């Protein structure tokens, strides 16, 4: 009998720690991890590298690809964690099409902490504080009915522990 897989979206704006926390969470629940940034089109990466924010059209195919990952893992009975900004409710709704029982961990933090993290990050295409401000403007924070919100000022291991305690309780 196939076990029910755990499907988790780790969401938040750039600099919130989606990749780091997502990898730790995936390890803790014996799941695969996918960094959504690795699946942007070349055009979207070029756009962000120039400091231009993406629009809904830029994200459409990308979100469908991510929903397909959730759908495929669910079909195979394999747990999956995806780190993805998922800034708007309709983006999260699109991801839920691939995973109706999707659990969401929302990484929340102050603009100051996010900006500090971004200025010290190397080798990433996301550049500039105006792009952070754009994401913060676009962000439709999930409510308690949609996600578990954890502050990024906590240690990554503590974020994972908090999420796991609150999803089991």
PDB file of C-alpha atoms in Angstrom:
ATOM      1  CA  UNK A   1       0.000   0.000   0.000  1.00  0.00           C
ATOM      2  CA  UNK A   2       1.346   3.403  -1.008  1.00  0.00           C
ATOM      3  CA  UNK A   3       1.833   5.852   1.865  1.00  0.00           C
ATOM      4  CA  UNK A   4       0.398   9.345   1.646  1.00  0.00           C
ATOM      5  CA  UNK A   5       3.211  11.689   0.657  1.00  0.00           C
ATOM      6  CA  UNK A   6       3.872  14.962   2.448  1.00  0.00           C
ATOM      7  CA  UNK A   7       3.829  17.898   0.020  1.00  0.00           C
ATOM      8  CA  UNK A   8       5.133  21.215   1.331  1.00  0.00           C
ATOM      9  CA  UNK A   9       5.588  24.662  -0.153  1.00  0.00           C
ATOM     10  CA  UNK A  10       8.177  26.818   1.630  1.00  0.00           C
ATOM     11  CA  UNK A  11       7.274  30.350   0.580  1.00  0.00           C
ATOM     12  CA  UNK A  12       8.404  33.909   1.160  1.00  0.00           C
ATOM     13  CA  UNK A  13      10.122  36.772  -0.581  1.00  0.00           C
ATOM     14  CA  UNK A  14      13.705  36.604  -1.757  1.00  0.00           C
ATOM     15  CA  UNK A  15      16.145  36.420   1.134  1.00  0.00           C
ATOM     16  CA  UNK A  16      13.718  34.692   3.496  1.00  0.00           C
ATOM     17  CA  UNK A  17      15.664  31.416   3.451  1.00  0.00           C
ATOM     18  CA  UNK A  18      13.373  29.241   1.329  1.00  0.00           C
ATOM     19  CA  UNK A  19      16.186  27.128  -0.087  1.00  0.00           C
ATOM     20  CA  UNK A  20      18.080  26.598   3.161  1.00  0.00           C
ATOM     21  CA  UNK A  21      14.998  25.924   5.273  1.00  0.00           C
ATOM     22  CA  UNK A  22      13.431  23.853   2.491  1.00  0.00           C
ATOM     23  CA  UNK A  23      16.457  21.569   2.275  1.00  0.00           C
ATOM     24  CA  UNK A  24      16.490  21.099   6.055  1.00  0.00           C
ATOM     25  CA  UNK A  25      12.775  20.344   6.078  1.00  0.00           C
ATOM     26  CA  UNK A  26      13.100  17.892   3.185  1.00  0.00           C
ATOM     27  CA  UNK A  27      15.848  16.078   5.049  1.00  0.00           C
ATOM     28  CA  UNK A  28      13.764  15.977   8.237  1.00  0.00           C
ATOM     29  CA  UNK A  29      10.766  14.381   6.495  1.00  0.00           C
ATOM     30  CA  UNK A  30      12.703  12.239   4.001  1.00  0.00           C
ATOM     31  CA  UNK A  31      11.458  14.205   1.005  1.00  0.00           C
ATOM     32  CA  UNK A  32      12.922  15.445  -2.240  1.00  0.00           C
ATOM     33  CA  UNK A  33      13.685  19.172  -2.463  1.00  0.00           C
ATOM     34  CA  UNK A  34      13.212  21.414  -5.476  1.00  0.00           C
ATOM     35  CA  UNK A  35      14.343  25.018  -5.607  1.00  0.00           C
ATOM     36  CA  UNK A  36      11.807  26.801  -7.817  1.00  0.00           C
ATOM     37  CA  UNK A  37      14.478  29.282  -8.930  1.00  0.00           C
ATOM     38  CA  UNK A  38      16.165  26.444 -10.820  1.00  0.00           C
ATOM     39  CA  UNK A  39      13.124  26.179 -13.084  1.00  0.00           C
ATOM     40  CA  UNK A  40      12.703  29.776 -14.267  1.00  0.00           C
ATOM     41  CA  UNK A  41      12.973  30.289 -18.002  1.00  0.00           C
ATOM     42  CA  UNK A  42      16.174  31.813 -19.381  1.00  0.00           C
ATOM     43  CA  UNK A  43      14.155  34.914 -20.247  1.00  0.00           C
ATOM     44  CA  UNK A  44      12.900  35.327 -16.696  1.00  0.00           C
ATOM     45  CA  UNK A  45      16.390  34.875 -15.256  1.00  0.00           C
ATOM     46  CA  UNK A  46      17.748  37.486 -17.682  1.00  0.00           C
ATOM     47  CA  UNK A  47      14.939  39.850 -16.725  1.00  0.00           C
ATOM     48  CA  UNK A  48      15.599  39.486 -12.989  1.00  0.00           C
ATOM     49  CA  UNK A  49      19.363  39.797 -13.561  1.00  0.00           C
ATOM     50  CA  UNK A  50      18.664  43.202 -15.119  1.00  0.00           C
ATOM     51  CA  UNK A  51      16.720  44.171 -12.001  1.00  0.00           C
ATOM     52  CA  UNK A  52      13.331  43.874 -13.695  1.00  0.00           C
ATOM     53  CA  UNK A  53      10.548  42.255 -11.680  1.00  0.00           C
ATOM     54  CA  UNK A  54       8.616  39.377 -13.222  1.00  0.00           C
ATOM     55  CA  UNK A  55       4.957  39.772 -14.096  1.00  0.00           C
ATOM     56  CA  UNK A  56       2.147  37.228 -13.894  1.00  0.00           C
ATOM     57  CA  UNK A  57       2.726  36.150 -17.494  1.00  0.00           C
ATOM     58  CA  UNK A  58       6.393  35.434 -16.763  1.00  0.00           C
ATOM     59  CA  UNK A  59       5.361  33.181 -13.884  1.00  0.00           C
ATOM     60  CA  UNK A  60       2.528  31.231 -15.536  1.00  0.00           C
ATOM     61  CA  UNK A  61       4.490  28.377 -17.147  1.00  0.00           C
ATOM     62  CA  UNK A  62       6.906  28.280 -14.210  1.00  0.00           C
ATOM     63  CA  UNK A  63       4.089  27.756 -11.718  1.00  0.00           C
ATOM     64  CA  UNK A  64       2.553  25.043 -13.907  1.00  0.00           C
ATOM     65  CA  UNK A  65       5.912  23.239 -13.961  1.00  0.00           C
ATOM     66  CA  UNK A  66       6.051  23.372 -10.161  1.00  0.00           C
ATOM     67  CA  UNK A  67       2.443  22.122  -9.853  1.00  0.00           C
ATOM     68  CA  UNK A  68       3.460  19.236 -12.140  1.00  0.00           C
ATOM     69  CA  UNK A  69       6.306  18.353  -9.750  1.00  0.00           C
ATOM     70  CA  UNK A  70       3.827  18.170  -6.851  1.00  0.00           C
ATOM     71  CA  UNK A  71       1.375  16.151  -8.975  1.00  0.00           C
ATOM     72  CA  UNK A  72       4.072  13.696 -10.069  1.00  0.00           C
ATOM     73  CA  UNK A  73       5.405  13.174  -6.556  1.00  0.00           C
ATOM     74  CA  UNK A  74       1.884  12.664  -5.167  1.00  0.00           C
ATOM     75  CA  UNK A  75       1.148  10.098  -7.879  1.00  0.00           C
ATOM     76  CA  UNK A  76       4.347   8.211  -7.027  1.00  0.00           C
ATOM     77  CA  UNK A  77       3.720   8.418  -3.260  1.00  0.00           C
ATOM     78  CA  UNK A  78       6.927  10.398  -2.766  1.00  0.00           C
ATOM     79  CA  UNK A  79       7.151  13.415  -0.420  1.00  0.00           C
ATOM     80  CA  UNK A  80       8.320  16.750  -1.836  1.00  0.00           C
ATOM     81  CA  UNK A  81       9.298  20.173  -0.550  1.00  0.00           C
ATOM     82  CA  UNK A  82       9.462  23.072  -2.998  1.00  0.00           C
ATOM     83  CA  UNK A  83      10.997  26.437  -2.103  1.00  0.00           C
ATOM     84  CA  UNK A  84       9.113  29.087  -4.092  1.00  0.00           C
ATOM     85  CA  UNK A  85       8.193  32.722  -3.502  1.00  0.00           C
ATOM     86  CA  UNK A  86       4.479  32.052  -4.283  1.00  0.00           C
ATOM     87  CA  UNK A  87       3.765  35.706  -3.530  1.00  0.00           C
ATOM     88  CA  UNK A  88       0.096  35.784  -4.494  1.00  0.00           C
ATOM     89  CA  UNK A  89      -2.823  33.635  -3.419  1.00  0.00           C
ATOM     90  CA  UNK A  90      -3.611  32.752  -7.034  1.00  0.00           C
ATOM     91  CA  UNK A  91      -0.039  31.436  -7.438  1.00  0.00           C
ATOM     92  CA  UNK A  92      -0.507  29.224  -4.390  1.00  0.00           C
ATOM     93  CA  UNK A  93      -3.894  28.131  -5.750  1.00  0.00           C
ATOM     94  CA  UNK A  94      -2.185  27.120  -8.995  1.00  0.00           C
ATOM     95  CA  UNK A  95       0.353  25.070  -7.030  1.00  0.00           C
ATOM     96  CA  UNK A  96      -2.477  23.411  -5.084  1.00  0.00           C
ATOM     97  CA  UNK A  97      -3.852  22.085  -8.377  1.00  0.00           C
ATOM     98  CA  UNK A  98      -0.920  19.681  -8.269  1.00  0.00           C
ATOM     99  CA  UNK A  99      -1.235  19.109  -4.526  1.00  0.00           C
ATOM    100  CA  UNK A 100      -4.701  19.633  -3.011  1.00  0.00           C
ATOM    101  CA  UNK A 101      -3.384  18.687   0.469  1.00  0.00           C
ATOM    102  CA  UNK A 102      -0.436  21.082   0.161  1.00  0.00           C
ATOM    103  CA  UNK A 103       1.063  22.298   3.432  1.00  0.00           C
ATOM    104  CA  UNK A 104       2.556  25.780   3.365  1.00  0.00           C
ATOM    105  CA  UNK A 105       5.368  27.193   5.478  1.00  0.00           C
ATOM    106  CA  UNK A 106       5.427  30.991   5.156  1.00  0.00           C
ATOM    107  CA  UNK A 107       8.815  32.501   6.034  1.00  0.00           C
ATOM    108  CA  UNK A 108       8.155  36.016   7.256  1.00  0.00           C
ATOM    109  CA  UNK A 109      10.699  38.673   8.167  1.00  0.00           C
ATOM    110  CA  UNK A 110      11.327  42.382   8.383  1.00  0.00           C
ATOM    111  CA  UNK A 111      12.425  44.281   5.287  1.00  0.00           C
ATOM    112  CA  UNK A 112      15.644  45.205   7.100  1.00  0.00           C
ATOM    113  CA  UNK A 113      16.593  41.582   7.782  1.00  0.00           C
ATOM    114  CA  UNK A 114      15.641  40.518   4.243  1.00  0.00           C
ATOM    115  CA  UNK A 115      17.677  43.328   2.699  1.00  0.00           C
ATOM    116  CA  UNK A 116      20.673  42.503   4.895  1.00  0.00           C
ATOM    117  CA  UNK A 117      20.550  38.875   3.775  1.00  0.00           C
ATOM    118  CA  UNK A 118      20.262  39.846   0.106  1.00  0.00           C
ATOM    119  CA  UNK A 119      23.238  42.210   0.258  1.00  0.00           C
ATOM    120  CA  UNK A 120      25.413  39.402   1.627  1.00  0.00           C
ATOM    121  CA  UNK A 121      24.244  36.731  -0.798  1.00  0.00           C
ATOM    122  CA  UNK A 122      26.554  35.891  -3.677  1.00  0.00           C
ATOM    123  CA  UNK A 123      26.000  34.126  -6.960  1.00  0.00           C
ATOM    124  CA  UNK A 124      22.257  34.697  -7.234  1.00  0.00           C
ATOM    125  CA  UNK A 125      20.433  36.416 -10.089  1.00  0.00           C
ATOM    126  CA  UNK A 126      18.085  38.383  -7.804  1.00  0.00           C
ATOM    127  CA  UNK A 127      19.640  41.828  -7.475  1.00  0.00           C
ATOM    128  CA  UNK A 128      18.729  45.153  -5.907  1.00  0.00           C
ATOM    129  CA  UNK A 129      16.577  46.485  -3.128  1.00  0.00           C
ATOM    130  CA  UNK A 130      13.972  47.739  -5.620  1.00  0.00           C
ATOM    131  CA  UNK A 131      13.315  44.093  -6.541  1.00  0.00           C
ATOM    132  CA  UNK A 132      12.824  43.265  -2.863  1.00  0.00           C
ATOM    133  CA  UNK A 133      10.426  46.193  -2.554  1.00  0.00           C
ATOM    134  CA  UNK A 134       8.588  44.934  -5.640  1.00  0.00           C
ATOM    135  CA  UNK A 135       8.168  41.493  -4.071  1.00  0.00           C
ATOM    136  CA  UNK A 136       7.017  42.996  -0.780  1.00  0.00           C
ATOM    137  CA  UNK A 137       4.417  45.084  -2.684  1.00  0.00           C
ATOM    138  CA  UNK A 138       3.191  42.012  -4.565  1.00  0.00           C
ATOM    139  CA  UNK A 139       3.119  39.775  -1.494  1.00  0.00           C
ATOM    140  CA  UNK A 140      -0.329  38.628  -0.435  1.00  0.00           C
ATOM    141  CA  UNK A 141       0.570  37.124   2.938  1.00  0.00           C
ATOM    142  CA  UNK A 142      -1.244  33.859   3.558  1.00  0.00           C
ATOM    143  CA  UNK A 143      -3.611  33.778   6.498  1.00  0.00           C
ATOM    144  CA  UNK A 144      -3.541  31.238   9.307  1.00  0.00           C
ATOM    145  CA  UNK A 145      -6.102  29.208   7.349  1.00  0.00           C
ATOM    146  CA  UNK A 146      -3.641  28.803   4.490  1.00  0.00           C
ATOM    147  CA  UNK A 147      -0.154  28.561   5.986  1.00  0.00           C
ATOM    148  CA  UNK A 148       1.977  28.274   9.068  1.00  0.00           C
ATOM    149  CA  UNK A 149       3.847  31.551   9.505  1.00  0.00           C
ATOM    150  CA  UNK A 150       7.302  31.429  11.097  1.00  0.00           C
ATOM    151  CA  UNK A 151       9.633  34.373  11.648  1.00  0.00           C
ATOM    152  CA  UNK A 152      12.981  34.158   9.841  1.00  0.00           C
ATOM    153  CA  UNK A 153      14.821  35.655  12.802  1.00  0.00           C
ATOM    154  CA  UNK A 154      14.728  32.122  14.277  1.00  0.00           C
ATOM    155  CA  UNK A 155      17.511  29.672  13.477  1.00  0.00           C
ATOM    156  CA  UNK A 156      16.690  27.559  10.399  1.00  0.00           C
ATOM    157  CA  UNK A 157      16.555  24.361  12.481  1.00  0.00           C
ATOM    158  CA  UNK A 158      14.115  26.053  14.857  1.00  0.00           C
ATOM    159  CA  UNK A 159      11.938  27.146  11.911  1.00  0.00           C
ATOM    160  CA  UNK A 160      11.744  23.522  10.721  1.00  0.00           C
ATOM    161  CA  UNK A 161      11.019  22.255  14.230  1.00  0.00           C
ATOM    162  CA  UNK A 162       8.278  24.859  14.736  1.00  0.00           C
ATOM    163  CA  UNK A 163       6.653  23.965  11.426  1.00  0.00           C
ATOM    164  CA  UNK A 164       6.735  20.255  12.110  1.00  0.00           C
ATOM    165  CA  UNK A 165       5.270  20.682  15.613  1.00  0.00           C
ATOM    166  CA  UNK A 166       2.456  22.847  14.264  1.00  0.00           C
ATOM    167  CA  UNK A 167       1.595  20.528  11.364  1.00  0.00           C
ATOM    168  CA  UNK A 168       1.390  17.446  13.574  1.00  0.00           C
ATOM    169  CA  UNK A 169      -0.539  19.121  16.395  1.00  0.00           C
TER     170      UNK A 169
END
